[in-house]
Tab-separated table of C-alpha atoms in Angstrom:
chain	number	residue	atom	x	y	z
A	1	MET	CA	-5.262	24.756	-33.607
A	2	ALA	CA	-7.688	27.678	-33.845
A	3	ARG	CA	-9.260	28.971	-30.679
A	4	ASN	CA	-12.456	27.069	-29.968
A	5	LYS	CA	-15.529	29.295	-30.244
A	6	HIS	CA	-17.789	26.799	-28.412
A	7	PRO	CA	-16.123	25.930	-25.130
A	8	GLU	CA	-19.085	23.929	-23.815
A	9	GLU	CA	-18.762	21.591	-26.811
A	10	THR	CA	-15.076	21.118	-26.051
A	11	VAL	CA	-15.872	20.291	-22.444
A	12	ASN	CA	-18.556	17.811	-23.447
A	13	LEU	CA	-16.173	16.151	-25.937
A	14	ILE	CA	-13.462	15.881	-23.287
A	15	LEU	CA	-15.937	14.357	-20.807
A	16	ASP	CA	-17.283	11.846	-23.316
A	17	VAL	CA	-13.826	10.639	-24.321
A	18	ALA	CA	-12.601	10.574	-20.678
A	19	PHE	CA	-15.702	8.645	-19.534
A	20	ARG	CA	-15.226	6.039	-22.302
A	21	GLN	CA	-11.564	5.566	-21.392
A	22	PHE	CA	-12.361	5.389	-17.651
A	23	MET	CA	-14.825	2.611	-18.504
A	24	GLU	CA	-12.565	0.729	-20.894
A	25	LYS	CA	-9.260	0.988	-19.049
A	26	GLY	CA	-10.270	2.024	-15.537
A	27	TYR	CA	-9.461	5.388	-13.955
A	28	GLU	CA	-5.940	4.689	-12.821
A	29	GLN	CA	-4.818	3.426	-16.226
A	30	THR	CA	-6.223	6.457	-18.098
A	31	SER	CA	-3.832	9.307	-18.758
A	32	ILE	CA	-4.537	12.915	-19.835
A	33	GLN	CA	-2.313	12.281	-22.847
A	34	GLY	CA	-4.383	9.234	-23.742
A	35	ILE	CA	-7.532	11.410	-23.640
A	36	ILE	CA	-5.843	14.097	-25.804
A	37	ASN	CA	-4.872	11.434	-28.376
A	38	GLU	CA	-8.559	10.830	-29.041
A	39	LEU	CA	-9.599	14.467	-29.101
A	40	GLY	CA	-8.656	15.095	-32.752
A	41	GLY	CA	-5.805	17.593	-32.423
A	42	LEU	CA	-6.876	19.412	-29.237
A	43	SER	CA	-3.729	20.625	-27.510
A	44	LYS	CA	-2.633	19.810	-23.977
A	45	GLY	CA	-3.026	23.564	-23.229
A	46	ALA	CA	-6.651	23.442	-24.358
A	47	ILE	CA	-7.575	20.553	-22.034
A	48	TYR	CA	-5.724	22.206	-19.118
A	49	HIS	CA	-7.678	25.394	-19.844
A	50	HIS	CA	-10.852	23.521	-18.752
A	51	PHE	CA	-9.466	20.970	-16.223
A	52	LYS	CA	-6.515	21.274	-13.835
A	53	SER	CA	-5.970	17.523	-13.451
A	54	LYS	CA	-7.287	14.060	-14.341
A	55	GLU	CA	-9.108	14.124	-11.010
A	56	ASP	CA	-10.981	17.279	-12.042
A	57	ILE	CA	-12.113	15.434	-15.175
A	58	LEU	CA	-13.293	12.569	-13.061
A	59	ILE	CA	-15.299	14.877	-10.881
A	60	ALA	CA	-16.899	16.539	-13.931
A	61	VAL	CA	-17.728	13.120	-15.369
A	62	THR	CA	-19.229	12.096	-12.044
A	63	GLU	CA	-21.246	15.370	-11.790
A	64	LYS	CA	-22.663	14.708	-15.268
A	65	ILE	CA	-23.753	11.205	-14.200
A	66	MET	CA	-25.215	12.578	-11.002
A	67	ALA	CA	-27.156	15.215	-12.969
A	68	GLU	CA	-28.726	12.405	-15.036
A	69	SER	CA	-29.538	10.500	-11.882
A	70	ASN	CA	-31.088	13.579	-10.271
A	71	ARG	CA	-33.308	14.122	-13.361
A	72	MET	CA	-34.564	10.561	-12.949
A	73	LEU	CA	-35.251	11.145	-9.253
A	74	ALA	CA	-37.069	14.412	-10.024
A	75	GLY	CA	-39.264	12.545	-12.538
A	76	ILE	CA	-40.314	9.991	-9.934
A	77	ARG	CA	-40.724	12.678	-7.214
A	78	ASP	CA	-43.100	14.631	-9.443
A	79	ARG	CA	-45.336	11.748	-10.576
A	80	THR	CA	-48.987	12.117	-9.541
A	81	ASP	CA	-50.047	8.478	-9.850
A	82	LEU	CA	-47.961	6.995	-6.915
A	83	ASN	CA	-48.117	7.435	-3.153
A	84	GLY	CA	-44.973	8.078	-1.086
A	85	ILE	CA	-43.971	4.483	-0.359
A	86	GLU	CA	-44.562	3.494	-4.016
A	87	LYS	CA	-42.286	6.335	-5.164
A	88	LEU	CA	-39.551	5.217	-2.715
A	89	LYS	CA	-39.850	1.717	-4.106
A	90	MET	CA	-39.713	3.100	-7.668
A	91	ILE	CA	-36.579	5.093	-6.855
A	92	PHE	CA	-34.656	2.012	-5.615
A	93	LYS	CA	-35.855	0.013	-8.568
A	94	LYS	CA	-34.780	2.599	-11.150
A	95	SER	CA	-31.526	3.432	-9.436
A	96	ILE	CA	-30.229	-0.123	-9.780
A	97	SER	CA	-31.686	-0.659	-13.300
A	98	ARG	CA	-30.368	2.385	-15.204
A	99	PRO	CA	-28.125	1.248	-18.047
A	100	VAL	CA	-25.423	3.793	-17.131
A	101	GLN	CA	-25.079	2.067	-13.772
A	102	ASN	CA	-23.365	-0.787	-15.531
A	103	ASP	CA	-20.728	1.624	-16.776
A	104	ILE	CA	-20.094	3.318	-13.436
A	105	PHE	CA	-19.205	-0.005	-11.904
A	106	THR	CA	-16.251	-0.405	-14.271
A	107	VAL	CA	-14.512	2.978	-13.483
A	108	ALA	CA	-13.279	1.911	-9.988
A	109	PRO	CA	-11.064	4.838	-9.046
A	110	ASP	CA	-8.731	4.448	-6.074
A	111	PHE	CA	-10.008	6.927	-3.455
A	112	HIS	CA	-6.607	7.063	-1.836
A	113	LYS	CA	-5.558	8.943	-4.905
A	114	ASN	CA	-8.834	10.727	-5.565
A	115	PRO	CA	-10.133	12.120	-2.299
A	116	LYS	CA	-11.898	15.023	-4.012
A	117	LEU	CA	-14.321	12.690	-5.778
A	118	LEU	CA	-15.238	11.044	-2.452
A	119	PHE	CA	-16.080	14.484	-1.020
A	120	SER	CA	-18.050	15.303	-4.126
A	121	LEU	CA	-20.084	12.012	-3.880
A	122	LEU	CA	-20.705	12.481	-0.168
A	123	HIS	CA	-21.651	16.120	-0.495
A	124	ASP	CA	-24.085	15.431	-3.413
A	125	THR	CA	-25.694	12.560	-1.478
A	126	ILE	CA	-26.316	14.436	1.784
A	127	GLU	CA	-26.655	18.049	0.657
A	128	GLU	CA	-28.367	17.683	-2.713
A	129	ALA	CA	-30.030	14.324	-3.413
A	130	ALA	CA	-31.400	13.585	0.063
A	131	PRO	CA	-33.187	16.935	0.636
A	132	ASN	CA	-34.323	17.494	-2.948
A	133	TYR	CA	-35.388	14.032	-4.036
A	134	ILE	CA	-35.846	11.676	-1.126
A	135	LEU	CA	-37.208	14.088	1.511
A	136	PRO	CA	-40.180	15.234	-0.591
A	137	VAL	CA	-41.167	11.621	-1.247
A	138	ILE	CA	-40.992	10.751	2.446
A	139	GLU	CA	-43.009	13.855	3.294
A	140	GLN	CA	-45.613	12.858	0.769
A	141	GLY	CA	-45.673	9.352	2.355
A	142	ILE	CA	-46.244	10.917	5.768
A	143	SER	CA	-49.156	12.912	4.315
A	144	ASP	CA	-50.791	9.993	2.578
A	145	GLY	CA	-50.139	7.666	5.464
A	146	SER	CA	-47.886	5.193	3.609
A	147	ILE	CA	-44.674	6.225	5.572
A	148	LYS	CA	-44.413	6.879	9.280
A	149	THR	CA	-41.497	8.895	10.793
A	150	ASP	CA	-41.034	11.927	12.969
A	151	TYR	CA	-37.666	12.758	11.335
A	152	PRO	CA	-38.086	12.778	7.539
A	153	LYS	CA	-34.962	14.858	6.749
A	154	GLN	CA	-32.645	12.675	8.807
A	155	LEU	CA	-34.221	9.415	7.569
A	156	ALA	CA	-33.747	10.571	3.956
A	157	GLU	CA	-30.035	11.286	4.695
A	158	LEU	CA	-29.337	7.984	6.440
A	159	ILE	CA	-31.056	5.890	3.708
A	160	LEU	CA	-29.059	7.591	0.936
A	161	LEU	CA	-25.763	7.468	2.823
A	162	ALA	CA	-26.114	3.736	3.133
A	163	ALA	CA	-27.253	3.258	-0.482
A	164	ASN	CA	-24.953	5.704	-2.274
A	165	ILE	CA	-21.788	5.541	-0.233
A	166	TRP	CA	-21.608	2.385	1.889
A	167	MET	CA	-23.161	0.088	-0.761
A	168	ASN	CA	-21.280	1.800	-3.673
A	169	PRO	CA	-18.570	-0.564	-4.967
A	170	MET	CA	-16.817	2.421	-6.440
A	171	ILE	CA	-16.099	3.585	-2.893
A	172	PHE	CA	-15.769	0.328	-0.935
A	173	ALA	CA	-14.587	-2.588	-3.025
A	174	SER	CA	-16.726	-5.487	-2.001
A	175	SER	CA	-16.790	-9.142	-2.873
A	176	GLU	CA	-20.067	-10.383	-4.460
A	177	GLU	CA	-20.968	-12.077	-1.234
A	178	ASP	CA	-20.167	-8.967	0.835
A	179	SER	CA	-22.339	-6.812	-1.454
A	180	PHE	CA	-25.236	-9.215	-1.078
A	181	ARG	CA	-24.840	-9.174	2.688
A	182	LYS	CA	-24.724	-5.355	2.788
A	183	PHE	CA	-27.919	-5.305	0.813
A	184	MET	CA	-29.626	-7.693	3.322
A	185	VAL	CA	-28.586	-5.464	6.186
A	186	PHE	CA	-29.837	-2.389	4.250
A	187	GLN	CA	-33.171	-4.113	3.669
A	188	GLN	CA	-33.372	-4.923	7.367
A	189	MET	CA	-32.621	-1.330	8.224
A	190	LEU	CA	-35.425	-0.148	5.970
A	191	GLN	CA	-37.808	-2.610	7.482
A	192	GLY	CA	-36.854	-1.299	10.939
A	193	PHE	CA	-38.186	2.015	9.748
A	194	GLY	CA	-41.352	0.347	8.485
A	195	LEU	CA	-40.220	0.659	4.837
A	196	TYR	CA	-40.954	-2.510	2.874
A	197	VAL	CA	-39.611	-1.468	-0.515
A	198	ILE	CA	-37.105	-4.062	-1.622
A	199	ASP	CA	-38.407	-7.072	-3.646
A	200	ASP	CA	-36.818	-10.145	-5.072
A	201	GLU	CA	-36.410	-8.628	-8.598
A	202	MET	CA	-34.312	-5.755	-7.169
A	203	LEU	CA	-32.229	-8.187	-5.193
A	204	GLN	CA	-31.421	-10.155	-8.356
A	205	ARG	CA	-30.567	-7.004	-10.277
A	206	LEU	CA	-28.136	-5.897	-7.596
A	207	GLN	CA	-26.381	-9.249	-7.770
A	208	GLU	CA	-25.955	-8.805	-11.563
A	209	LEU	CA	-24.444	-5.339	-11.093
A	210	THR	CA	-21.988	-6.725	-8.569
A	211	SER	CA	-20.820	-9.382	-11.003
A	212	ILE	CA	-20.129	-6.748	-13.689
A	213	TYR	CA	-17.944	-4.831	-11.250
A	214	GLN	CA	-16.021	-7.881	-10.175
A	215	LYS	CA	-15.098	-8.764	-13.775
A	216	SER	CA	-13.581	-5.331	-14.377
A	217	ARG	CA	-11.085	-5.481	-11.507
B	1	MET	CA	19.287	25.126	14.681
B	2	ALA	CA	21.159	21.850	15.251
B	3	ARG	CA	19.843	18.702	13.620
B	4	ASN	CA	17.306	17.124	15.909
B	5	LYS	CA	18.471	13.698	17.179
B	6	HIS	CA	14.965	12.680	18.247
B	7	PRO	CA	12.680	13.123	15.270
B	8	GLU	CA	9.659	11.469	17.001
B	9	GLU	CA	9.842	14.109	19.727
B	10	THR	CA	9.853	16.831	17.091
B	11	VAL	CA	6.794	15.244	15.437
B	12	ASN	CA	4.976	14.941	18.727
B	13	LEU	CA	5.767	18.586	19.577
B	14	ILE	CA	4.487	19.753	16.207
B	15	LEU	CA	1.277	17.701	16.613
B	16	ASP	CA	0.661	18.996	20.110
B	17	VAL	CA	1.093	22.663	19.086
B	18	ALA	CA	-0.919	22.180	15.910
B	19	PHE	CA	-3.730	20.422	17.780
B	20	ARG	CA	-3.943	23.235	20.342
B	21	GLN	CA	-4.052	25.886	17.641
B	22	PHE	CA	-6.689	23.937	15.612
B	23	MET	CA	-8.751	23.837	18.823
B	24	GLU	CA	-8.249	27.490	19.752
B	25	LYS	CA	-8.516	29.100	16.360
B	26	GLY	CA	-10.087	26.465	14.125
B	27	TYR	CA	-8.301	24.659	11.332
B	28	GLU	CA	-8.839	27.242	8.605
B	29	GLN	CA	-7.459	30.093	10.758
B	30	THR	CA	-4.286	28.143	11.719
B	31	SER	CA	-1.199	28.667	9.573
B	32	ILE	CA	2.084	26.692	9.411
B	33	GLN	CA	3.905	29.890	10.324
B	34	GLY	CA	1.666	30.245	13.376
B	35	ILE	CA	2.590	26.742	14.442
B	36	ILE	CA	6.327	27.434	13.855
B	37	ASN	CA	6.118	30.539	16.022
B	38	GLU	CA	5.314	28.360	19.016
B	39	LEU	CA	7.891	25.716	18.319
B	40	GLY	CA	10.802	27.469	20.022
B	41	GLY	CA	13.113	28.092	17.064
B	42	LEU	CA	12.296	25.161	14.857
B	43	SER	CA	12.819	26.139	11.225
B	44	LYS	CA	10.281	26.080	8.443
B	45	GLY	CA	12.519	23.509	6.735
B	46	ALA	CA	12.409	21.281	9.822
B	47	ILE	CA	8.585	21.229	9.922
B	48	TYR	CA	8.391	20.592	6.122
B	49	HIS	CA	10.842	17.709	6.638
B	50	HIS	CA	8.033	15.906	8.485
B	51	PHE	CA	4.885	17.294	6.941
B	52	LYS	CA	4.266	18.424	3.382
B	53	SER	CA	1.313	20.707	4.197
B	54	LYS	CA	-1.092	21.878	6.921
B	55	GLU	CA	-3.492	19.200	5.765
B	56	ASP	CA	-0.824	16.497	6.427
B	57	ILE	CA	-0.507	17.854	9.972
B	58	LEU	CA	-4.304	17.654	10.386
B	59	ILE	CA	-4.270	14.066	9.169
B	60	ALA	CA	-1.504	13.147	11.629
B	61	VAL	CA	-3.385	14.884	14.455
B	62	THR	CA	-6.542	12.985	13.538
B	63	GLU	CA	-4.648	9.707	13.348
B	64	LYS	CA	-3.301	10.301	16.827
B	65	ILE	CA	-6.829	10.920	18.156
B	66	MET	CA	-8.095	7.839	16.286
B	67	ALA	CA	-5.224	5.774	17.834
B	68	GLU	CA	-6.379	6.869	21.328
B	69	SER	CA	-9.991	6.039	20.445
B	70	ASN	CA	-8.931	2.607	19.137
B	71	ARG	CA	-7.086	1.865	22.403
B	72	MET	CA	-10.287	2.662	24.312
B	73	LEU	CA	-12.255	0.408	21.961
B	74	ALA	CA	-9.751	-2.425	22.336
B	75	GLY	CA	-9.955	-2.109	26.126
B	76	ILE	CA	-13.782	-2.584	26.097
B	77	ARG	CA	-13.537	-5.355	23.470
B	78	ASP	CA	-11.109	-7.328	25.664
B	79	ARG	CA	-13.076	-7.024	28.929
B	80	THR	CA	-14.180	-10.360	30.388
B	81	ASP	CA	-16.918	-9.085	32.665
B	82	LEU	CA	-19.457	-7.925	30.010
B	83	ASN	CA	-21.549	-9.714	27.397
B	84	GLY	CA	-21.712	-8.483	23.746
B	85	ILE	CA	-24.610	-6.083	24.038
B	86	GLU	CA	-23.183	-4.648	27.275
B	87	LYS	CA	-19.861	-3.976	25.481
B	88	LEU	CA	-21.679	-2.289	22.640
B	89	LYS	CA	-23.511	-0.060	25.054
B	90	MET	CA	-20.254	0.725	26.822
B	91	ILE	CA	-18.620	1.637	23.517
B	92	PHE	CA	-21.305	4.218	22.711
B	93	LYS	CA	-21.236	5.583	26.253
B	94	LYS	CA	-17.418	6.003	26.309
B	95	SER	CA	-17.240	7.337	22.762
B	96	ILE	CA	-19.382	10.299	23.621
B	97	SER	CA	-17.887	10.887	27.077
B	98	ARG	CA	-14.144	10.993	26.333
B	99	PRO	CA	-12.772	14.429	27.348
B	100	VAL	CA	-10.872	14.746	24.088
B	101	GLN	CA	-14.174	14.665	22.242
B	102	ASN	CA	-14.911	18.157	23.476
B	103	ASP	CA	-11.835	19.338	21.710
B	104	ILE	CA	-12.515	17.564	18.392
B	105	PHE	CA	-15.717	19.456	18.058
B	106	THR	CA	-13.912	22.745	17.878
B	107	VAL	CA	-11.490	21.922	14.984
B	108	ALA	CA	-14.237	22.023	12.331
B	109	PRO	CA	-12.151	21.746	9.184
B	110	ASP	CA	-13.801	22.585	5.827
B	111	PHE	CA	-13.813	19.324	3.903
B	112	HIS	CA	-13.987	21.168	0.577
B	113	LYS	CA	-10.417	22.120	1.378
B	114	ASN	CA	-9.392	18.961	3.211
B	115	PRO	CA	-10.659	15.999	1.204
B	116	LYS	CA	-7.747	13.794	2.324
B	117	LEU	CA	-8.958	13.923	5.955
B	118	LEU	CA	-12.445	12.828	4.922
B	119	PHE	CA	-10.971	9.845	3.154
B	120	SER	CA	-8.869	9.075	6.190
B	121	LEU	CA	-11.869	9.216	8.562
B	122	LEU	CA	-14.040	7.089	6.227
B	123	HIS	CA	-11.276	4.601	5.621
B	124	ASP	CA	-10.430	4.225	9.334
B	125	THR	CA	-14.119	3.809	10.213
B	126	ILE	CA	-14.901	1.046	7.661
B	127	GLU	CA	-11.548	-0.699	7.211
B	128	GLU	CA	-10.069	-0.481	10.691
B	129	ALA	CA	-12.485	0.354	13.508
B	130	ALA	CA	-15.510	-1.644	12.318
B	131	PRO	CA	-13.718	-5.000	11.710
B	132	ASN	CA	-11.219	-4.737	14.609
B	133	TYR	CA	-13.356	-3.316	17.475
B	134	ILE	CA	-17.098	-3.538	16.648
B	135	LEU	CA	-17.241	-6.891	14.779
B	136	PRO	CA	-15.666	-8.951	17.584
B	137	VAL	CA	-18.143	-7.420	20.075
B	138	ILE	CA	-21.085	-8.264	17.787
B	139	GLU	CA	-19.684	-11.781	17.342
B	140	GLN	CA	-19.413	-12.214	21.066
B	141	GLY	CA	-23.049	-11.041	21.355
B	142	ILE	CA	-24.134	-13.692	18.816
B	143	SER	CA	-22.300	-16.353	20.768
B	144	ASP	CA	-23.740	-15.306	24.187
B	145	GLY	CA	-27.205	-14.731	22.737
B	146	SER	CA	-27.393	-10.935	23.503
B	147	ILE	CA	-27.187	-9.926	19.837
B	148	LYS	CA	-29.040	-11.455	16.868
B	149	THR	CA	-27.797	-10.935	13.265
B	150	ASP	CA	-26.818	-13.064	10.305
B	151	TYR	CA	-24.495	-10.313	8.981
B	152	PRO	CA	-22.160	-9.185	11.800
B	153	LYS	CA	-19.491	-7.626	9.576
B	154	GLN	CA	-21.939	-5.463	7.590
B	155	LEU	CA	-23.886	-4.502	10.666
B	156	ALA	CA	-20.672	-3.301	12.321
B	157	GLU	CA	-19.847	-1.224	9.263
B	158	LEU	CA	-23.297	0.405	8.908
B	159	ILE	CA	-23.509	1.298	12.626
B	160	LEU	CA	-20.057	2.944	12.601
B	161	LEU	CA	-20.649	4.699	9.294
B	162	ALA	CA	-23.736	6.345	10.801
B	163	ALA	CA	-22.068	7.155	14.127
B	164	ASN	CA	-18.628	8.270	12.966
B	165	ILE	CA	-19.400	9.900	9.666
B	166	TRP	CA	-23.061	10.937	9.373
B	167	MET	CA	-23.414	12.077	13.026
B	168	ASN	CA	-19.970	13.713	13.116
B	169	PRO	CA	-20.359	17.452	13.275
B	170	MET	CA	-16.751	17.781	11.989
B	171	ILE	CA	-18.026	16.373	8.702
B	172	PHE	CA	-21.604	17.551	8.383
B	173	ALA	CA	-22.290	20.784	10.234
B	174	SER	CA	-25.609	20.314	12.008
B	175	SER	CA	-27.806	22.576	14.086
B	176	GLU	CA	-28.330	21.346	17.607
B	177	GLU	CA	-31.862	20.300	16.724
B	178	ASP	CA	-30.653	18.457	13.611
B	179	SER	CA	-28.047	16.602	15.676
B	180	PHE	CA	-30.666	15.528	18.156
B	181	ARG	CA	-32.936	14.315	15.354
B	182	LYS	CA	-30.105	12.351	13.761
B	183	PHE	CA	-29.510	10.664	17.025
B	184	MET	CA	-33.142	9.705	17.368
B	185	VAL	CA	-33.091	8.167	13.883
B	186	PHE	CA	-29.829	6.426	14.800
B	187	GLN	CA	-31.405	5.032	17.933
B	188	GLN	CA	-34.429	3.843	15.876
B	189	MET	CA	-32.077	2.146	13.439
B	190	LEU	CA	-30.323	0.312	16.251
B	191	GLN	CA	-33.681	-0.816	17.716
B	192	GLY	CA	-34.639	-2.073	14.248
B	193	PHE	CA	-31.647	-4.389	14.573
B	194	GLY	CA	-32.765	-5.393	18.075
B	195	LEU	CA	-29.984	-3.330	19.662
B	196	TYR	CA	-31.335	-1.398	22.716
B	197	VAL	CA	-28.081	0.356	23.712
B	198	ILE	CA	-28.895	4.080	23.916
B	199	ASP	CA	-30.110	5.470	27.324
B	200	ASP	CA	-31.190	8.885	28.472
B	201	GLU	CA	-27.798	9.736	29.988
B	202	MET	CA	-26.128	9.266	26.584
B	203	LEU	CA	-28.737	11.380	24.866
B	204	GLN	CA	-28.062	14.207	27.262
B	205	ARG	CA	-24.258	13.926	26.814
B	206	LEU	CA	-24.705	14.164	23.073
B	207	GLN	CA	-26.763	17.305	23.393
B	208	GLU	CA	-23.944	18.811	25.497
B	209	LEU	CA	-21.318	18.022	22.853
B	210	THR	CA	-23.427	19.594	20.162
B	211	SER	CA	-23.618	22.843	22.161
B	212	ILE	CA	-19.827	22.995	22.489
B	213	TYR	CA	-19.412	22.670	18.737
B	214	GLN	CA	-22.022	25.304	17.925
B	215	LYS	CA	-20.252	27.909	20.123
B	216	SER	CA	-16.955	27.453	18.262
B	217	ARG	CA	-18.416	28.273	14.862
């Protein structure tokens, strides 16, 4: 095969095919050879030129999803028609209603075998998403009087750690009942901080997502 | 060197030397060769017979520390002279006053390079320590009326996730001020669940631990 003159297109093609296979078969059942077979004649050498391992592909796929999530968060953060607590509520609502979320719940990698992804998710949550998207919203809430806390940075981190890591069925496999109970404790935690942002509609949506994940196991 | 007839002694010797070097020099600055040099003639082959990599040694060292921590937790859990909330308070008090804790704060591995250890810490926290040591204490508290929750399992997980992962300076490097502010948010979270278990003495101890870690950086 001729040398590819557009490496970014090759990378995107690899990620699209890999993501679809992760969704359809699950991460563990996907092989690099299986991805190559769908890449229309791309050689094994060409894929290894961009990614050292299947885990590296999973990390790149996850980073692409995170980038989309971060664009959504930036959009809400930058709105001018909502106060702080309304934005926080909107963020939870949108986070659990994005269509792509349905797909994520079917990948289900085994973190025993993919420790790098866990680091990547934890790092993105605490070092990127919390300070860049949640903190400014909490700070706005402090200014407009809709949120009260003396520790906005730490509150942003703790909320996202619970939401993105502990309640993430990709990381901790949970029964439907367990997921529901985690959410109830999460809601109680938020209320303890004076944040009344979870409503019945969001609760119902979360239960739907949990069912999708359970079916794919 | 003659074949070792007591492999568990060899393993313990390797872990003791490695732990001391991790403490003295930090994880990144410790080499397998440096560990071998202190092992009194043990060959490189002998160490690789037990551990595949420096990271594997770090995991074994961490598991040994966790095992000691778990024995302490089991001791408190099984006391007959305290009610549930008193045991929970005792657990927090002992966790931050164990002498070994001073040492842990000087290891400071870089999780970019040691993702397996992060998985190991997260797994132990949620799958082992929370259900085996915190959950029974919360359940006792529910029975004796000193703790009120409808979701003991999930509450145990969330508390330990915050305490062992988020507030762990081995995982998230924090300034002294940041550590203090995390602890204040943690205290507020516990109070939101009706758990008044943090006192001034514990707060002071935590500030001491944070200083030790900062000096080793």
